[in-house]
GROMACS .gro file of C-alpha atoms in nm:
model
  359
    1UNK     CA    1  15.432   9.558  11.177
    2UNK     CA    2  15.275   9.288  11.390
    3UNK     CA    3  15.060   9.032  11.286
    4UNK     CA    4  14.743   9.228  11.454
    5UNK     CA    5  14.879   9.514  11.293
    6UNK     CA    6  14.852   9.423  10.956
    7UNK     CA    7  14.535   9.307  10.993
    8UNK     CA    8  14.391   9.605  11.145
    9UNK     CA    9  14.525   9.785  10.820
   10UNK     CA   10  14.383   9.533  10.580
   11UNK     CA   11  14.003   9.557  10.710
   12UNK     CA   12  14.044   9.872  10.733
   13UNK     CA   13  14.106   9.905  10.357
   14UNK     CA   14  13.833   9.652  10.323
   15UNK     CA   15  13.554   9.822  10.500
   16UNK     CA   16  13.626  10.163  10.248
   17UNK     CA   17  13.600   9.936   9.954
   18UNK     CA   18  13.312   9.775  10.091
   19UNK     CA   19  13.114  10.098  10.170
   20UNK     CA   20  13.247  10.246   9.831
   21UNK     CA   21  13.060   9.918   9.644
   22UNK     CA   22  12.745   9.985   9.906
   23UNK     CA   23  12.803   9.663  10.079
   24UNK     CA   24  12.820   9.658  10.459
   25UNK     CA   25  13.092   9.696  10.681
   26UNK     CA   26  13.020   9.355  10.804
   27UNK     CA   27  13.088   9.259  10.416
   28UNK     CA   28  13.425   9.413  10.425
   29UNK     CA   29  13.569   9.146  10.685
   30UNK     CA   30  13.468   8.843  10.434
   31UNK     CA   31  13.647   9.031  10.127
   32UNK     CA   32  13.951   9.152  10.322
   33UNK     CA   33  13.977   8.793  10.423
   34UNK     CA   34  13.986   8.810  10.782
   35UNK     CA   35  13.934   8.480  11.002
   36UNK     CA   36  13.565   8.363  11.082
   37UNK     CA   37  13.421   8.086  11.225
   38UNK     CA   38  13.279   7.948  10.873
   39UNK     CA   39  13.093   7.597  11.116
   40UNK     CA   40  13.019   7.539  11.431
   41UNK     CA   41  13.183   7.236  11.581
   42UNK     CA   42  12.813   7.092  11.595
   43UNK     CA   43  12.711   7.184  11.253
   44UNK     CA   44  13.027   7.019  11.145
   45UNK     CA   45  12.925   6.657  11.283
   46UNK     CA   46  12.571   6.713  11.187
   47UNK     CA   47  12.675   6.785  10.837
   48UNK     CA   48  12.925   6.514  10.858
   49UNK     CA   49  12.677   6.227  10.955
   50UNK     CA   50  12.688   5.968  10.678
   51UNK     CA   51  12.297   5.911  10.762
   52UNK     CA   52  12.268   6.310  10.665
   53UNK     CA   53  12.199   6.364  10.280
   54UNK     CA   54  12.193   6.719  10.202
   55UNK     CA   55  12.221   6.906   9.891
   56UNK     CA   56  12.350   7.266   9.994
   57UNK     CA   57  12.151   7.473   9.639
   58UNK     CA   58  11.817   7.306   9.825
   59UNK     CA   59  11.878   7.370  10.180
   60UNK     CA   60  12.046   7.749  10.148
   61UNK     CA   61  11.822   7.867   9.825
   62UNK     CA   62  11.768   8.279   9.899
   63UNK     CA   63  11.921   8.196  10.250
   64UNK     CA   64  12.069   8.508  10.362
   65UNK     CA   65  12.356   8.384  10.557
   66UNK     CA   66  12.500   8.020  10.528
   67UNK     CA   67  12.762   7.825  10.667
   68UNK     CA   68  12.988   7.843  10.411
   69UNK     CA   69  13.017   8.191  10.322
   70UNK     CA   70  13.330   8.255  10.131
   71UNK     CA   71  13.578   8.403  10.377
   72UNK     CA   72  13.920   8.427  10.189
   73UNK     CA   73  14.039   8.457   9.902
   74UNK     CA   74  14.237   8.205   9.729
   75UNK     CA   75  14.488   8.206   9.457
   76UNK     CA   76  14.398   7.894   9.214
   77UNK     CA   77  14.661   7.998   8.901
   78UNK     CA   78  14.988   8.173   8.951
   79UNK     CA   79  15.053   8.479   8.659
   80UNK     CA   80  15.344   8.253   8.546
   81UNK     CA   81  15.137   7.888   8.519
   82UNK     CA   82  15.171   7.923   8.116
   83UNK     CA   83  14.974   7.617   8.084
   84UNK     CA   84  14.644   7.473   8.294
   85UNK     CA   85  14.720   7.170   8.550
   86UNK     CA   86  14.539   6.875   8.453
   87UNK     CA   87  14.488   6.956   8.087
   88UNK     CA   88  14.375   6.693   7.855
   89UNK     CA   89  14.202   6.650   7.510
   90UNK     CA   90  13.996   6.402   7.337
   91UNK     CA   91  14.269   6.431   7.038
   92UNK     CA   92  14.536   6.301   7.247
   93UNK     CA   93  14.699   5.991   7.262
   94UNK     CA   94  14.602   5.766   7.546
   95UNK     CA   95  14.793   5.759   7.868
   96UNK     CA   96  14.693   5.408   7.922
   97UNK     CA   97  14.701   5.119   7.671
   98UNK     CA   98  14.341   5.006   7.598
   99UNK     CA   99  14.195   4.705   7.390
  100UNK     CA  100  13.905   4.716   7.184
  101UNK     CA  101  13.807   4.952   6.945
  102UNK     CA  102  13.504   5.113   7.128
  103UNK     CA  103  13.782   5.313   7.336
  104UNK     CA  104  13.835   5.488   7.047
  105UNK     CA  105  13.524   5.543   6.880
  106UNK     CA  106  13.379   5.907   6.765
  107UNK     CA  107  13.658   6.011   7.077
  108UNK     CA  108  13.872   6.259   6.867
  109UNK     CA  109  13.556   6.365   6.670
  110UNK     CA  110  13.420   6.477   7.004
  111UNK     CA  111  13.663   6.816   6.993
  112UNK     CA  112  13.624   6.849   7.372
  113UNK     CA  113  13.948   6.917   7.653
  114UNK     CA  114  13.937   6.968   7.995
  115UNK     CA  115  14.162   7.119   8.326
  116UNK     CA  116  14.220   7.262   8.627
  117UNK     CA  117  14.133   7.688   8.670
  118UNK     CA  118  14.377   7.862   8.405
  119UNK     CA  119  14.583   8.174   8.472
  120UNK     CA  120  14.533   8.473   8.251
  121UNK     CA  121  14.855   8.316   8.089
  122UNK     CA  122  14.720   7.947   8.083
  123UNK     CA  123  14.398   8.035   7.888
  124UNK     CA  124  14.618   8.181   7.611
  125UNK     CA  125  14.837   7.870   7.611
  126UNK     CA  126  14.576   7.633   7.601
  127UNK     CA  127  14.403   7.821   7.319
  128UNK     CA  128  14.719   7.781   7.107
  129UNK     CA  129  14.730   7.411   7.178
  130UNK     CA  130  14.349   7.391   7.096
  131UNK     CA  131  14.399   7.576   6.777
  132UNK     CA  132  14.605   7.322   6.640
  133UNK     CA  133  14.321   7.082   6.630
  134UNK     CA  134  14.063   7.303   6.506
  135UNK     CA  135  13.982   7.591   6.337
  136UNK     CA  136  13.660   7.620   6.472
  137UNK     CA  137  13.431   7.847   6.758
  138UNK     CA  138  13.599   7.784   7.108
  139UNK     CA  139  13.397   7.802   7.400
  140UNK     CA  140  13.535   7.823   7.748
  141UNK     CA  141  13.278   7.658   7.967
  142UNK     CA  142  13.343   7.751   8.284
  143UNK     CA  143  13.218   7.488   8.514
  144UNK     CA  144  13.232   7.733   8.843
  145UNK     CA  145  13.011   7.846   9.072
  146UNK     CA  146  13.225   7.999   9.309
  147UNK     CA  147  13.281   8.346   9.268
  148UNK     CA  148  13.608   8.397   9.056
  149UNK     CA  149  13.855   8.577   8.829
  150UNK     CA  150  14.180   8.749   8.744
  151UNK     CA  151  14.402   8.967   8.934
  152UNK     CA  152  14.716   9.084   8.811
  153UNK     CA  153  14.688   8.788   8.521
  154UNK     CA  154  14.656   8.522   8.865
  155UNK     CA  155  14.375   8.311   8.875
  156UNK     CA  156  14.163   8.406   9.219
  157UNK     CA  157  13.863   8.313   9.379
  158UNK     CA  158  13.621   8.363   9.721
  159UNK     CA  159  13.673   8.040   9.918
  160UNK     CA  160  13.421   7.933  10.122
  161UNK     CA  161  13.415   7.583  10.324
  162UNK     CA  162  13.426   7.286  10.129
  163UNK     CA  163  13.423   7.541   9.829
  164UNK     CA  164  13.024   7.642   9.853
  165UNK     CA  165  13.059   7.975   9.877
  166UNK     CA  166  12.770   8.042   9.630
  167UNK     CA  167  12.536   7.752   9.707
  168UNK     CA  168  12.165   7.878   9.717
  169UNK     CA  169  12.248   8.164   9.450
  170UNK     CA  170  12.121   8.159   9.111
  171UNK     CA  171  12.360   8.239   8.792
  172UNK     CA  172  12.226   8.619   8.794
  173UNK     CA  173  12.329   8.635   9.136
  174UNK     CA  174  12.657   8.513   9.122
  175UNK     CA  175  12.750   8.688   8.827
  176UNK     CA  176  12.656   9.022   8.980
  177UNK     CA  177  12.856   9.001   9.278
  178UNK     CA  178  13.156   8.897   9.005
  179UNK     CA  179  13.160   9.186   8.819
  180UNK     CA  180  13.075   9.444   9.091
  181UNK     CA  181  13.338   9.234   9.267
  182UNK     CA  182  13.647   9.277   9.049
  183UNK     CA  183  13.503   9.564   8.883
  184UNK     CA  184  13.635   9.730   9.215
  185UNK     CA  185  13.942   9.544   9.283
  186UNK     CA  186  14.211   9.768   9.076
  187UNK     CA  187  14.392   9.979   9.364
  188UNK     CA  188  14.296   9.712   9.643
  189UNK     CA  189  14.533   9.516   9.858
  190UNK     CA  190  14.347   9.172   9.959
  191UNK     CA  191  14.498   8.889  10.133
  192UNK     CA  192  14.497   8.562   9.967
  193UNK     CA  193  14.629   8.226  10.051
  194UNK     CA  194  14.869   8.065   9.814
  195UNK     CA  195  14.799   7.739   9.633
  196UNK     CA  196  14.807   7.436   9.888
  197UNK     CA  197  14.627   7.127   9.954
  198UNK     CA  198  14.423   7.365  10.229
  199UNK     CA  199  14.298   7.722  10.255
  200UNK     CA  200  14.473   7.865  10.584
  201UNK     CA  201  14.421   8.176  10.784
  202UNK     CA  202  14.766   8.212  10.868
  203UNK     CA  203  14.854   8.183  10.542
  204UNK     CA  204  14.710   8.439  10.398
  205UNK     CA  205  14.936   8.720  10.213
  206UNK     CA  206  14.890   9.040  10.081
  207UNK     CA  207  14.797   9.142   9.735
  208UNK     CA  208  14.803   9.441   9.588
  209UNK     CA  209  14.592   9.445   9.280
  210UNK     CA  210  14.669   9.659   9.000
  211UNK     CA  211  14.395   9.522   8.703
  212UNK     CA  212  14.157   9.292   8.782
  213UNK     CA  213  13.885   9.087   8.511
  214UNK     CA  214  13.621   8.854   8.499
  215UNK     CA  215  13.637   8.544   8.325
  216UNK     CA  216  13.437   8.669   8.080
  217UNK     CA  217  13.601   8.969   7.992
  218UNK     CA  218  13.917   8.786   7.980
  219UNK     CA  219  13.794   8.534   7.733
  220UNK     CA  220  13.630   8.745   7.491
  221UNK     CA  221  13.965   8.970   7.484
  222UNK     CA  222  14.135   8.663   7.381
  223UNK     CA  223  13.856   8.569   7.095
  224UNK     CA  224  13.668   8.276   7.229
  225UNK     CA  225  13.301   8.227   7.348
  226UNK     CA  226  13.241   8.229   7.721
  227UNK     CA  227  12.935   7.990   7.900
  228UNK     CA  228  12.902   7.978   8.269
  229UNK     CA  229  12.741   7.665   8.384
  230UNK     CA  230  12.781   7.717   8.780
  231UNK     CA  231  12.798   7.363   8.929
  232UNK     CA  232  12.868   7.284   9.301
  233UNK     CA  233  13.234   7.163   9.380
  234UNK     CA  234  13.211   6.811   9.531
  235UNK     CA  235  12.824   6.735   9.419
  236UNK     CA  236  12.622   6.609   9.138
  237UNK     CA  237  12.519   6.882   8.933
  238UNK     CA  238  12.129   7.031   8.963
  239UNK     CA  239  11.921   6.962   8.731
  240UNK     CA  240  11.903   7.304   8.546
  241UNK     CA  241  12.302   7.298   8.526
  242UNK     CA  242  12.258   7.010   8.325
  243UNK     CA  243  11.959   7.158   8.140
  244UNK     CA  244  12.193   7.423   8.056
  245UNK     CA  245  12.435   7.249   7.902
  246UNK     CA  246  12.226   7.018   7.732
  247UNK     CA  247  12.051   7.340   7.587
  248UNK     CA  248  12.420   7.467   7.487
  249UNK     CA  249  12.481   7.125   7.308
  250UNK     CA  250  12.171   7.182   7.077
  251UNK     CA  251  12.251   7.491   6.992
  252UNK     CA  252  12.605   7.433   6.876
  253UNK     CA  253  12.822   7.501   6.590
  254UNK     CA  254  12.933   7.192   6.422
  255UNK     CA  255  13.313   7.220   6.449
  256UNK     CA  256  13.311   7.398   6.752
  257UNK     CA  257  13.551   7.330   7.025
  258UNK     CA  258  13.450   7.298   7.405
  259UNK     CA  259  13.712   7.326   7.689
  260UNK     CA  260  13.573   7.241   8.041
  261UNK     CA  261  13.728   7.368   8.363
  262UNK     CA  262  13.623   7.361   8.748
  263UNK     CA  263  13.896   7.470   9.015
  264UNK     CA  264  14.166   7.142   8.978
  265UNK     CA  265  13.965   6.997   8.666
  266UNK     CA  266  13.892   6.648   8.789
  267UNK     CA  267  13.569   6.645   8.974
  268UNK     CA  268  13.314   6.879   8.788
  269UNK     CA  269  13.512   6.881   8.487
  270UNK     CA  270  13.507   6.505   8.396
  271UNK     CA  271  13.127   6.502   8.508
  272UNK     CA  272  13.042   6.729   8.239
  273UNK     CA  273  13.310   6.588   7.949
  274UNK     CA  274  13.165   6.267   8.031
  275UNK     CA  275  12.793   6.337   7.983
  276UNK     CA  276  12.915   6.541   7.664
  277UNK     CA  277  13.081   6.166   7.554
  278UNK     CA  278  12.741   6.023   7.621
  279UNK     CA  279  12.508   6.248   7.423
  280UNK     CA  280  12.751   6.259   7.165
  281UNK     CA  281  12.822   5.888   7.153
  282UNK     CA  282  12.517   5.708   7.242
  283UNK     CA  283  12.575   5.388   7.064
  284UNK     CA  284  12.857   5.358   7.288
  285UNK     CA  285  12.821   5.123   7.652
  286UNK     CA  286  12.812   5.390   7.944
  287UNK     CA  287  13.119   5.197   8.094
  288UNK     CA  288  13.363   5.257   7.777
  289UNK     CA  289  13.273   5.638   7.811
  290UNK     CA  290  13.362   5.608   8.156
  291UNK     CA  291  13.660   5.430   8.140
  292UNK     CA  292  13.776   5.635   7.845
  293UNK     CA  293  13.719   5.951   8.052
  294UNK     CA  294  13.948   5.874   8.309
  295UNK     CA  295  14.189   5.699   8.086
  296UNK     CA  296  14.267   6.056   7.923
  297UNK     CA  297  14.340   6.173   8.287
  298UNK     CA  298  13.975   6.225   8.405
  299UNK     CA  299  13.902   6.112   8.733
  300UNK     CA  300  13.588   5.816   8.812
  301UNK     CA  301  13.249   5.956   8.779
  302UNK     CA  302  13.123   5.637   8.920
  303UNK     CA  303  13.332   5.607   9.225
  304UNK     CA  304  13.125   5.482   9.522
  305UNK     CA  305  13.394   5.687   9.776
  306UNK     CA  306  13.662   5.401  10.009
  307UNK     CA  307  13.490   5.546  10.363
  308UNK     CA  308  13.800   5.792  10.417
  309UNK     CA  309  13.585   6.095  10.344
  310UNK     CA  310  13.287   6.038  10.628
  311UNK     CA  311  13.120   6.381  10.418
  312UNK     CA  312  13.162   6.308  10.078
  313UNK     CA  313  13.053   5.952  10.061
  314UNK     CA  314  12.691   5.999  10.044
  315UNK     CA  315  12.797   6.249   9.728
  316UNK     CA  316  12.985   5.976   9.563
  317UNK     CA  317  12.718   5.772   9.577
  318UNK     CA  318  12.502   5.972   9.486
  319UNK     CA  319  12.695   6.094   9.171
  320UNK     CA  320  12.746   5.719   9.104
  321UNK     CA  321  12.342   5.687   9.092
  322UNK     CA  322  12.279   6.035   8.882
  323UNK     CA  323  12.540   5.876   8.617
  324UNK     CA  324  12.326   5.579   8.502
  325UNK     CA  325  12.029   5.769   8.517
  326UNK     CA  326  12.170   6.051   8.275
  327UNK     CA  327  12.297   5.762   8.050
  328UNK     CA  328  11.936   5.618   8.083
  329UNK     CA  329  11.821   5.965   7.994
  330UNK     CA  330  12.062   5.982   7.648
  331UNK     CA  331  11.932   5.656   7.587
  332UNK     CA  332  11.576   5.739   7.566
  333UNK     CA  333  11.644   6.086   7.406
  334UNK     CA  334  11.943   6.084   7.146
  335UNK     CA  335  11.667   6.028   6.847
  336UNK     CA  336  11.432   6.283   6.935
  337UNK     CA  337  11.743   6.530   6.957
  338UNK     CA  338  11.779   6.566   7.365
  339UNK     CA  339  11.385   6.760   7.314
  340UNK     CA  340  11.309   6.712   7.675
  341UNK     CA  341  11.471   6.807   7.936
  342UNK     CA  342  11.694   6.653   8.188
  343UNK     CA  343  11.490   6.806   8.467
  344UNK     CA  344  11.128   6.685   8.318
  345UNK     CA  345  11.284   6.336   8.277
  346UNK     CA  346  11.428   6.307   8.587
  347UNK     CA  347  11.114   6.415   8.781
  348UNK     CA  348  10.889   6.156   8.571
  349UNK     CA  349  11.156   5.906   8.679
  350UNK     CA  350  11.156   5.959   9.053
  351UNK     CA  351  10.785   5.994   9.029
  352UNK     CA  352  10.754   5.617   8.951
  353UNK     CA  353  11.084   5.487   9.152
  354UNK     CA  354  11.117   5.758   9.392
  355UNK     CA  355  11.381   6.021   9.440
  356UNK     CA  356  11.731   5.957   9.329
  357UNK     CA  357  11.875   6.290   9.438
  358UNK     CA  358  11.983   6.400   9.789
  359UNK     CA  359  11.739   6.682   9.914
   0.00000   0.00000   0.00000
């Protein structure tokens, strides 16, 4: 069967899955996975611009249609990954040899670990490493906000370009689409593009999916307590993302356990571990829980970007800026038990120096 071929019979088993779920038929093109033009040419160098700030949540919120739809889907943890890439814990020996005891300080007390997206697999391997630290309430917070889950015990998601598939959609919103989603997968061939550096159409391979889970579901088979704080991939997280977690952190057990993942656990991940250090360790300088972050194989929340990425610099910078300020925040709130919220601080902030987000 010829390339066309194949394709034909893949939307076509797309389109009845689509109109069994009540989507549209033009749906059933995005979930089989067939190529689209995701951005124009001229959209791309608009977008691009390093003069052009734009936060995607702002400009696409209730949009109908945007230019990064998710298109494919993507395989982010093979059935046989027994253990999540990028995994590292605040009870672990440093990877780098630091002076000074304020590397150290209230770090294994924090209970935290991060990674990349685990398989079905890798979340019950990196429970039994957790467990050996604690006998406490684990909570999976699942830093995603692309649409995601398990198939056949692999890791998948919807990829759209530069990973926004979601942007503009609240947590309600994305979480329906999940479970309706994979709630209709079992029985489905989809095509999917293996792990790689790039999502490719010509890539793409055929899956046939016999079971099929949400995160959710998967986690609370396996005994541990499930949070979705949806953040955008490559961006500094929206105020009410943070809100969210910082309502999570006031709510908390006391010897509970928090594992952190995005899609390659570097980006979002040490974003949120970081401001987790911070709230939990105020006394501490903002640089040591910085440094200590990436130290433990983090990456650096404060990076101001080399130039390479022409896109991405204005969000390095920008998460550069949104770091001091939440560090500002902790300082001015750890006593009064993080009361108000990010979001109310951060607006009476701009309102006297003037906006420190991109719009």
């Amino acid at each position: 069967m010829n390339r066309a071929a194949k394709r034909l019979l893949y939307l076509g088993a797309a389109v009845s899955l689509c109109l069994s779920m009540g989507w549209g038929a033009a749906d059933a093109a995005d979930l089989a996975g067939a190529p689209h033009e995701v951005v124009t040419a001229e959209q791309e160098m608009v977008l691009a611009a390093p003069q052009v700030i734009l936060n995607p949540n702002i400009r696409y919120a209730n949009a109908a249609r945007t230019p990064y739809e998710a298109k494919v889907w993507r395989l982010d943890a093979p059935v046989g990954e027994k253990f999540p890439v990028n995994f590292r814990s605040t009870s672990d020996p440093f990877v780098k040899k630091h002076a000074g005891e304020k590397m150290y300080q209230g770090l294994e007390a924090l209970h935290i670990s991060g990674s990349a997206q685990p398989s079905a697999d890798g979340f019950r391997g990196l429970i039994k490493e957790i467990r050996k630290h604690t006998n406490g309430p684990i909570y999976d917070i699942d830093l995603k906000q692309e649409t995601h889950g398990f198939a056949n015990g692999e890791a998948v998601s919807r990829y759209g370009k530069r990973n926004w598939g979601n942007v503009g959609k609240s947590l309600d919103q994305i979480l329906a689409e999940e479970n309706r989603t994979f709630a209709f997968l079992p029985g489905k061939t989809i095509l999917i593009s293996p792990p790689g550096a790039r999502v490719r159409e010509d890539r793409l391979q055929p899956l046939t999916v016999s079971e099929a889970s949400t995160e959710k579901e998967l986690t609370r088979e396996l005994g541990i307590r499930y949070v979705r704080i949806p953040a955008t991939d490559h961006i500094w997280p929206d105020p009410d993302t943070i809100d969210q977690m910082i309502a999570l952190y006031r709510r908390l057990p006391k010897d509970s356990w928090l594992h952190f993942h995005c899609e390659a656990g570097k980006g979002r991940t040490t974003a949120f571990m970081a401001m987790y250090d911070m709230m939990r360790n105020p006394q501490l300088p903002m640089e040591t829980i910085l440094e200590r972050q990436h130290a433990i194989g983090g990456n650096i929340v404060n990076y101001e970007g080399n130039g390479t990425n022409q896109w991405k610099n204005p969000y390095y910078k920008e998460k550069a800026r949104m770091i001091k300020a939440f560090y500002e925040y902790v300082q001015q709130n750890h006593k009064t038990g993080y009361r108000m919220k990010w979001s109310e601080w951060l607006s009476k902030r701009e309102a006297k120096t003037g906006p420190q987000r991109l719009k």
